[in-house]
Amino acid sequence: MKKILIATFKERARRWEHELGARLRSLGHDVYFEQVEGRPPMPFLDAVLALEARRGGPSSASLTSPPPADHLPDTLDLLIDLTGKASPRGLPLLTIDINGCPYLPEAFPLLRSGSGLVDITARLDGKPIGCAFPMISDKAWLARDANEVLAAAQSLIVHVIARFEAGRLEAVRAAQVERAPRFLAPGYIERLVISLGGRALRKLRPGHREFSWQTAYRFIDGPGIAEDKTIAGPPFTVLADDGQRFYADPFPMEHGGRHYLFVEEYPYARGRGIISVAELGEDGKFGRPRPVLEEPYHLSYPNVFAREGSIFMIPESGSAGQVVLYRAQSFPDRWVRDTVLIEGRNFNDATLLEHQGRLWMFGTERFGSGSASDTMMIYSADNLRGPWEPHPLNPIVIDRAGARPGGNIIYMAGKIFLPVQDGTEFYGGGLGLREIVRLDASDVQLGPVLPIRESISQTRARIHTLNRAGRLEVIDSPR
């Protein structure tokens, strides 16, 4: 573990600086703070954050008292400069810039103008050695966007320090980004009016839902979406719903000569997901899904699989702070809690891979008020029931277009691919495949995201989950 000095401004510090210190300490690092003079004034930003705090509480960018300056030890390993003004002290110097701005809040005007996307670059002694591409989920409220950006910045710092410790830092190409405009007010007001106005108009439409999905399936021979990288070929059949619920996150299974389709069922009246299953009838169509697993909290992504003579499921339950293994007591209708695999983590869409004699679990983890979809974490274990240990290089990537799993591992042409969700435009905005190039106890290397293209032959342009069991291929998409 490292002795880390963090340089912050003396006046009017921001909450995320405390959050960063706490997160690094939770990982075992010794963290110290020093205060730097010359904080740039940002009155409009601070007024906006204070106003929005009345609605949703303070954000990571909100003003607070500065971290106290510490008595420094004789030796330090790393200086993290959050000001762009700190003296290097002869230490390795880690800096972070958002869209080219060395003082992070100065980049926030970009959230209200142009593409609204944010790219973050970490530099060690001026050389780019890491990038993060946070998912921005809310185009209206600056405080929420700030939470997601600053959580991603924290994750990037943790990512870089993990590789710094392991001696695995590599140079990267700095993100080519649109620099932030000078003024926040015009863009903020325009984006707020457009976003809130659009939401109001959508609510006037008959049958409007804030979010809704549909699941679809087909039987095919030969290559499918994964091989062709496009939503083409024979048409899909939509899994029908009654308008009072939607079905998403489909996972198919063949068992005892029958086809089953496990889905997240989301009854709008209940306001949380449950796990349901549909069975394929003699007419070649799936019947109405029936509930098989419910908890007091939201469940989704019913990753179901056979292993060691039993059938198991690991549904997503990030809001409960657990990853839980369920076992089928009477397949497919009765499930019992078998083992809590990971405790105290908001871990999403657990996806398993058996590789080189070890089990690996891919997913995204939400930190604080950050996004649940852009920070990939990997855990591993010798056996299914654990113990599951975090990879020493976690977080592996921070990437809105290539971190959150979107289905089971796919093996093609001697290579291993993970389906990953693309949240660049919005959650559920697309899917791609990412090759797992190297995976072992000391390193993880992933290939670029290979996007799945749209097809004019299909009514759905974007998909969110992709799975296949034999001839049965299943997807879901926003509607």
Coordinates of N, CA, C and O in Angstrom, one line a residue, residues 4 65 81 93 104 111 120 167 182 187 198 216 263 300 306 325 330 371-372 385 402 452 466 475:
I4 N 0.1 8.4 0.3 CA -0.4 9.3 -0.8 C -0.7 10.6 -0.3 O -1.4 10.8 0.8
S65 N -16.3 22.0 3.9 CA -15.1 22.4 4.6 C -13.9 21.6 4.0 O -14.1 20.5 3.6
D81 N -2.5 15.7 -7.4 CA -2.8 17.2 -7.5 C -4.2 17.4 -8.1 O -4.4 17.2 -9.3
L93 N 3.9 12.5 -9.8 CA 2.8 13.5 -9.8 C 1.6 12.9 -10.6 O 1.8 12.8 -11.9
L104 N -11.2 20.1 -11.9 CA -12.3 19.4 -12.5 C -13.6 20.1 -12.6 O -14.3 20.0 -13.6
L111 N -21.0 19.7 -19.8 CA -22.2 18.9 -19.6 C -23.4 19.5 -20.1 O -24.4 18.9 -20.4
I120 N -12.2 11.6 -19.3 CA -11.2 11.9 -18.2 C -9.9 11.3 -18.5 O -9.8 10.1 -18.9
G167 N 3.2 -2.3 -11.0 CA 4.2 -2.1 -12.1 C 3.6 -2.3 -13.5 O 4.4 -2.7 -14.4
R182 N -16.5 28.6 -21.9 CA -16.1 29.5 -20.7 C -17.2 29.7 -19.7 O -17.0 29.8 -18.5
G187 N -25.6 27.3 -21.3 CA -25.8 25.9 -21.6 C -26.7 25.2 -20.6 O -27.5 24.4 -20.9
G198 N -39.1 18.2 -22.6 CA -39.3 16.9 -23.2 C -39.9 15.9 -22.3 O -40.8 15.1 -22.8
A216 N -37.5 -10.5 -26.9 CA -37.9 -11.2 -28.2 C -37.0 -12.4 -28.3 O -35.9 -12.5 -27.8
V263 N -36.6 -14.3 -17.2 CA -36.6 -12.8 -17.5 C -36.8 -12.0 -16.2 O -37.2 -12.6 -15.1
S300 N -33.1 -8.5 -11.1 CA -33.1 -8.5 -12.6 C -31.9 -9.4 -13.0 O -31.4 -10.2 -12.2
A306 N -26.2 -24.4 -15.2 CA -26.1 -25.7 -14.5 C -24.6 -25.9 -14.2 O -23.7 -25.6 -14.9
L325 N -26.1 -16.3 -4.6 CA -26.3 -17.5 -5.4 C -27.5 -18.2 -4.9 O -27.7 -18.5 -3.7
S330 N -36.6 -27.0 -6.9 CA -37.5 -27.8 -7.8 C -37.6 -26.9 -9.1 O -38.3 -26.0 -9.2
S371 N -22.4 6.2 -11.5 CA -23.2 5.4 -12.3 C -23.0 3.9 -12.0 O -22.0 3.5 -11.5
A372 N -24.1 3.1 -12.2 CA -24.0 1.7 -12.0 C -23.6 0.9 -13.2 O -23.5 -0.3 -13.2
R385 N -19.0 -21.3 -4.6 CA -19.4 -20.7 -3.4 C -18.4 -19.8 -2.7 O -18.6 -19.3 -1.6
G402 N -18.4 0.0 -22.7 CA -17.8 -1.3 -22.7 C -17.4 -1.8 -21.3 O -16.4 -2.5 -21.2
I452 N -22.5 -4.0 -32.2 CA -23.5 -4.8 -33.0 C -24.3 -3.7 -33.7 O -24.9 -2.8 -33.1
L466 N -28.0 -10.0 -24.9 CA -27.9 -11.0 -25.9 C -27.5 -12.3 -25.3 O -26.5 -12.4 -24.6
I475 N -33.1 -11.7 -27.1 CA -32.6 -10.3 -26.9 C -33.6 -9.5 -26.2 O -34.8 -9.9 -26.0

